[in-house]
Short mmCIF file of C-alpha atoms in Angstrom, two decimals:
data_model
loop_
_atom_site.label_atom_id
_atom_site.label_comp_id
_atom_site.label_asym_id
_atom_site.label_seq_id
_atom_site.Cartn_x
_atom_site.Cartn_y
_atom_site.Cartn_z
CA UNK A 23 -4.94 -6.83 7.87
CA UNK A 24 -2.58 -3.80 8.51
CA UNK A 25 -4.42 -2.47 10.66
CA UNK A 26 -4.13 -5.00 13.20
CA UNK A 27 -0.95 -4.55 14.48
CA UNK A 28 -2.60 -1.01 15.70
CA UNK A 29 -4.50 -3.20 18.53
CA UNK A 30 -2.33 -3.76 21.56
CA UNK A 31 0.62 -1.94 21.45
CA UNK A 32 2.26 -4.49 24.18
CA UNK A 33 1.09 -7.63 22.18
CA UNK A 34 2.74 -5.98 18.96
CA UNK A 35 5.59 -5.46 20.77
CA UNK A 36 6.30 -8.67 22.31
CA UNK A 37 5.86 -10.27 18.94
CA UNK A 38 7.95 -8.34 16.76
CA UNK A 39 11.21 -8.97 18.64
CA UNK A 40 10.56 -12.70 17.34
CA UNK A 41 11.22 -11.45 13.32
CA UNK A 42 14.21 -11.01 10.91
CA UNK A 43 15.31 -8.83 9.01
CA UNK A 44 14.24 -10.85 6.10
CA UNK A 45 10.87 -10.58 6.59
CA UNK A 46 10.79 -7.20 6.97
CA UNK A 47 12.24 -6.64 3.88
CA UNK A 48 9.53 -8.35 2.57
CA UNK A 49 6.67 -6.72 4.49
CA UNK A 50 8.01 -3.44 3.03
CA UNK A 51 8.26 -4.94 -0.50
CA UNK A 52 4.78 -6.49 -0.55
CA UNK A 53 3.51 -3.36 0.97
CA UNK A 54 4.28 -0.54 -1.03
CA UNK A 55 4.71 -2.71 -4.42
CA UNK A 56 1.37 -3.86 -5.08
CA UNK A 57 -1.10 -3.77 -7.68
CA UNK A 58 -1.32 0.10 -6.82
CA UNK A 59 1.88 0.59 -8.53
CA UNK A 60 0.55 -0.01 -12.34
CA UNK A 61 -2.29 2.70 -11.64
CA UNK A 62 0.20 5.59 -11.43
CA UNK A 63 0.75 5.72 -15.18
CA UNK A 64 -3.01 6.28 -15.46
CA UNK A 65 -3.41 8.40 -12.23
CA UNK A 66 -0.21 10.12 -12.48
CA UNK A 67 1.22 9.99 -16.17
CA UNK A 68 -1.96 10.42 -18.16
CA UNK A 69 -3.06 13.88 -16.50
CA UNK A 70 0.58 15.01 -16.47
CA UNK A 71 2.33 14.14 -19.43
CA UNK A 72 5.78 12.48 -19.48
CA UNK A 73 8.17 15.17 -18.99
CA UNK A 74 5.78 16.22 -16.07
CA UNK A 75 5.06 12.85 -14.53
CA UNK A 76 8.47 11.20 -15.06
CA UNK A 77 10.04 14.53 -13.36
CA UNK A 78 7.07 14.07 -10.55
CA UNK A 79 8.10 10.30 -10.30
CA UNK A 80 11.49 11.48 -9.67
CA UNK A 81 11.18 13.75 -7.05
CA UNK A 82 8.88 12.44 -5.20
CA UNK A 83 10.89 9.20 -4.90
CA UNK A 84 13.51 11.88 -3.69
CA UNK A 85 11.26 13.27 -0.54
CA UNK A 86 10.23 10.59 0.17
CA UNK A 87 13.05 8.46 0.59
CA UNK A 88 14.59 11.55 2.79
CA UNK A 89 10.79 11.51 4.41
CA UNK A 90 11.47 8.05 5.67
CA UNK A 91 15.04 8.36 6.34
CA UNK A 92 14.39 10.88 8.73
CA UNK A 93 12.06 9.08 10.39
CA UNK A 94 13.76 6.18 11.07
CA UNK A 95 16.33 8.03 12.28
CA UNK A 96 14.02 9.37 14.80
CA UNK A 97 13.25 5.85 16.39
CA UNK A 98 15.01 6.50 18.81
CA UNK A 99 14.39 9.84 20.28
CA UNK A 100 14.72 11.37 23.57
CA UNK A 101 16.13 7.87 25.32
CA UNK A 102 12.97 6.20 24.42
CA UNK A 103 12.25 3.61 21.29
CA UNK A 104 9.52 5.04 19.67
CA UNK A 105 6.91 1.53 17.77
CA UNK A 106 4.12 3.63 16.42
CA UNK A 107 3.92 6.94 14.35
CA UNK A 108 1.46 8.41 17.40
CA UNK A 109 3.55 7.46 19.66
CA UNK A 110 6.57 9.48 18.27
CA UNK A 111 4.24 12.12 16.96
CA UNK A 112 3.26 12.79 20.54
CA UNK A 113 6.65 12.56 21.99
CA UNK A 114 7.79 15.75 20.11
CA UNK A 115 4.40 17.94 19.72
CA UNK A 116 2.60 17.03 22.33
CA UNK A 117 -0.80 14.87 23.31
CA UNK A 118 -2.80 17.11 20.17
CA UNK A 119 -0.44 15.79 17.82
CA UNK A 120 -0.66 12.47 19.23
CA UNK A 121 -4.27 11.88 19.18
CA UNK A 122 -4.18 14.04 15.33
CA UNK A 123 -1.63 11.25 14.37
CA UNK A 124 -3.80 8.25 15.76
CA UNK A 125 -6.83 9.46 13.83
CA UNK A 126 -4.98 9.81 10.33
CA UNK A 127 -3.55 6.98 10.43
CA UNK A 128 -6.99 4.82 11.06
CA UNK A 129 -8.55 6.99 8.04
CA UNK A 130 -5.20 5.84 6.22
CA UNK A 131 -5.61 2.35 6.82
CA UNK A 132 -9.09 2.32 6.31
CA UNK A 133 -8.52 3.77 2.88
CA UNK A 134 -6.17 1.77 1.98
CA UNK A 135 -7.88 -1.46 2.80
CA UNK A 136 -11.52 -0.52 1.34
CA UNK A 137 -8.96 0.14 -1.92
CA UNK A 138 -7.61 -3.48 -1.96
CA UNK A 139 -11.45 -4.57 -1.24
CA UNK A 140 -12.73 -3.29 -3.96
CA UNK A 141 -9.84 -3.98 -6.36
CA UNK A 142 -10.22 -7.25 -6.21
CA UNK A 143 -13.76 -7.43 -6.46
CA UNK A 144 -12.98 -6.22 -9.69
CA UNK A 145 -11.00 -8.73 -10.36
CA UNK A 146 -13.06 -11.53 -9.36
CA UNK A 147 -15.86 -9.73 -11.71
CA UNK A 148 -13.70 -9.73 -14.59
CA UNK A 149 -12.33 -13.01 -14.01
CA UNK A 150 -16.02 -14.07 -13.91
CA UNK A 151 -16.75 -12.22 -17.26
CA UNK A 152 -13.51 -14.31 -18.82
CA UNK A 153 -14.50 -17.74 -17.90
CA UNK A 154 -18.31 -17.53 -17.57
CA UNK A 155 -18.90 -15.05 -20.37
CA UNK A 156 -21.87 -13.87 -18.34
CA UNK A 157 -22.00 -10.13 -17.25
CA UNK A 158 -25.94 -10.42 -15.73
CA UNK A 159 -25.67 -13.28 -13.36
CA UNK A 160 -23.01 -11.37 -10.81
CA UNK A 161 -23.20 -7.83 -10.33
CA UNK A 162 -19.79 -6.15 -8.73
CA UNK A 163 -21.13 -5.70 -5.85
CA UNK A 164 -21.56 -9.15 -4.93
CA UNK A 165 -17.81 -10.29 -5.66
CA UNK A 166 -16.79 -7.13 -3.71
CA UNK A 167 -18.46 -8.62 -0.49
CA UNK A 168 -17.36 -11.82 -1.24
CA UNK A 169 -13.45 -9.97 -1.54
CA UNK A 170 -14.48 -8.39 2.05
CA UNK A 171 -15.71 -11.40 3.73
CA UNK A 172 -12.05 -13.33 2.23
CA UNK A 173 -10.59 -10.07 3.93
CA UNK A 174 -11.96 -10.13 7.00
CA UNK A 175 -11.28 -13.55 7.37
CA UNK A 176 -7.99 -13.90 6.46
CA UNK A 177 -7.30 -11.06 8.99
CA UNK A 178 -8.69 -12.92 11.92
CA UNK A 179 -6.32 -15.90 11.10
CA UNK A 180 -3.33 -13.13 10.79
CA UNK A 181 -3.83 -10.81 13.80
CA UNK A 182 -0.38 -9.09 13.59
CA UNK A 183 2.40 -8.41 11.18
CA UNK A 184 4.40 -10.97 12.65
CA UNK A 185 1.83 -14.07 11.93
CA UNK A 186 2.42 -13.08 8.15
CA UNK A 187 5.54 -15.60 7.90
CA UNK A 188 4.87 -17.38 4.56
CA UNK A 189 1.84 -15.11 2.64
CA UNK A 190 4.70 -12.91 2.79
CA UNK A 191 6.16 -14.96 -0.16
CA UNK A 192 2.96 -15.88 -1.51
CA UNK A 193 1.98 -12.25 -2.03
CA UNK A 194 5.27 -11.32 -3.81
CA UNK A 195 5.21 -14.00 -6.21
CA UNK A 196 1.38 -13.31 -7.11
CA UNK A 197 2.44 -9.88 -7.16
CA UNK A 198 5.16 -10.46 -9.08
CA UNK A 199 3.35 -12.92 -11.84
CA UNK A 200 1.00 -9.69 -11.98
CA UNK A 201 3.14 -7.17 -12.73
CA UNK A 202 5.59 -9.40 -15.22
CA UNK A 203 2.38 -10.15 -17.64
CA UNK A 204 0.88 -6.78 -17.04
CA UNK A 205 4.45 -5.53 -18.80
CA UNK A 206 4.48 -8.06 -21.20
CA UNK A 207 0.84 -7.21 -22.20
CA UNK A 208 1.88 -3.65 -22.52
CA UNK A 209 5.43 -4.15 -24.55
CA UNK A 210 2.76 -6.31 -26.81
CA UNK A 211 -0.07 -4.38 -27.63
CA UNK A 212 2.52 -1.28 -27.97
CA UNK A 213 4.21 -3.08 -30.72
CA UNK A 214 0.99 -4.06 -32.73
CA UNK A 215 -1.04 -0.99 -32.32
CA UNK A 216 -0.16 1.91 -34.37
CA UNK A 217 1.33 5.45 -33.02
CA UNK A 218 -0.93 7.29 -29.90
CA UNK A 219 -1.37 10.81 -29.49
CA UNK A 220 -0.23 10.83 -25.97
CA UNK A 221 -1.05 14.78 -25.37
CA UNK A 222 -3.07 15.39 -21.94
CA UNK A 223 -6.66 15.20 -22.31
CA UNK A 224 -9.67 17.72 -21.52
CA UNK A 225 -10.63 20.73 -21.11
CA UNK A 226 -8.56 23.47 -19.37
CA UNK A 227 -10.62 22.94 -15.90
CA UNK A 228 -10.15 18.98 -16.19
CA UNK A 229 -6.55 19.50 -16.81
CA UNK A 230 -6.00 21.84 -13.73
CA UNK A 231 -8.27 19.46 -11.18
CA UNK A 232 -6.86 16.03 -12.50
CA UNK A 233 -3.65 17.71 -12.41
CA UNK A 234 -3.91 18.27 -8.60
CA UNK A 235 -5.05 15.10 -8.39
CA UNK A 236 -1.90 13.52 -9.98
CA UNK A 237 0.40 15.18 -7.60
CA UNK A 238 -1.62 14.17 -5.04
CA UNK A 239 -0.98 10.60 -6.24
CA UNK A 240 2.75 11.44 -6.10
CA UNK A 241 2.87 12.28 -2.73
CA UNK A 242 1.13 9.10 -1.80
CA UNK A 243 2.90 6.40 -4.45
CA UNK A 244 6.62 5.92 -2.44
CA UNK A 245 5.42 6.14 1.52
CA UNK A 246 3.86 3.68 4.10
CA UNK A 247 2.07 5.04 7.11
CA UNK A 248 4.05 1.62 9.20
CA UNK A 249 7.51 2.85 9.00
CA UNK A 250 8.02 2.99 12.76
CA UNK A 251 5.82 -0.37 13.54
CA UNK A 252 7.61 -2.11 10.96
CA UNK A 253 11.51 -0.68 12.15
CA UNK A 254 11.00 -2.13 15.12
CA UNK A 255 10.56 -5.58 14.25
CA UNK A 256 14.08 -5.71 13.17
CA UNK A 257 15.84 -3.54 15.38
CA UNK A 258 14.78 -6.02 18.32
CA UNK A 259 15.65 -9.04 16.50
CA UNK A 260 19.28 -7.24 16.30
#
């Protein structure tokens, strides 16, 4: 659904001037604090090591809370108000930059959305396992295009950030009911289960290419690729 806000630049920006600065609050809470976050400690933690990752965690929370800083200072820029990254991208380095900007962003997106797909076909699959105790009758790929269909769906019926309004809620309690037993699980079985060698696994080549990997993960965990599209919602309610 993110990715529809990319559509008409004139719709998007008639419609944003409508929100509060509530709801953005929440659209940048539900957007970067999703079910990605509990991955890092297996993407990020596990091939680093905790004096590594927690240090990693750290400083890239740093950058990238200057990262975005910086840009939303730069909303306004050169007399203009600047809604989209490509828009602002172009402004300062040129039509190249622009178009550059406009293609990453799409691959972004796309990413990001094929994730969340496939995530919770996942989840329906194991939710299927749980109550059904049958692993034969539905193969994964079924509940992911089932997830995708939902998806596509449910982004038809919300064709703009601003058309969230209540899923906005719904998605952080769901999200929050996620991560509060996905804690509780781990505080639990850490308690019952006896002491873990938590040194960083695999060979010497693993280490060095999952290690790349992890800071790769680090540069992704703390940014959004909306900053500018989702500014401007409140700066127009103002």
């Amino acid at each position: 659904m993110y990715y529809c806000c990319y559509v008409s630049s004139s719709y998007f920006f008639h419609l944003e001037m409508l929100d509060s600065w509530f709801q953005v609050g929440f659209v940048l809470t539900t957007g970067i604090n999703s079910a990605y976050v509990l991955g890092y400690p297996g993407t990020v933690m596990v091939p680093l090591g905790w004096i590594a990752g927690v240090v990693g965690l750290i400083i890239a929370t740093i950058v990238s809370l200057n990262a975005n800083a910086l840009i939303a200072k730069l909303h306004e820029f050169g007399g203009k108000r600047h809604i989209r990254y490509r828009d602002l991208a172009g402004h300062i380095y040129g039509r190249r930059a622009y178009a550059l900007t406009w293609g990453l962003q799409y691959v972004n997106l796309f990413m990001i959305n094929t994730g969340y797909i496939i995530l919770a076909g996942q989840a329906l699959k194991a939710a299927f396992v749980l109550f059904w105790k049958d692993d034969h009758t539905m193969k994964l790929p079924y509940f992911i295009a089932i997830a995708g269909f939902v998806c596509a769906l449910f982004a038809i019926g919300i064709p703009n950030l601003s058309a969230l309004g209540v899923w906005l809620g719904v998605s952080t309690v769901l999200s929050t009911i996620y991560i509060v037993i996905a804690i509780w699980l781990s505080v639990r079985d850490g308690l019952k289960n006896p002491a873990r060698d938590y040194s960083i696994p695999g060979t010497t080549a693993t280490k060095i290419f999952e290690s790349i990997g992890a800071c790769a993960n680090l540069v992704f965990a703390f940014n959004t690729g909306m900053l500018p599209e989702i500014q401007v919602r409140e700066e127009f309610r103002s």
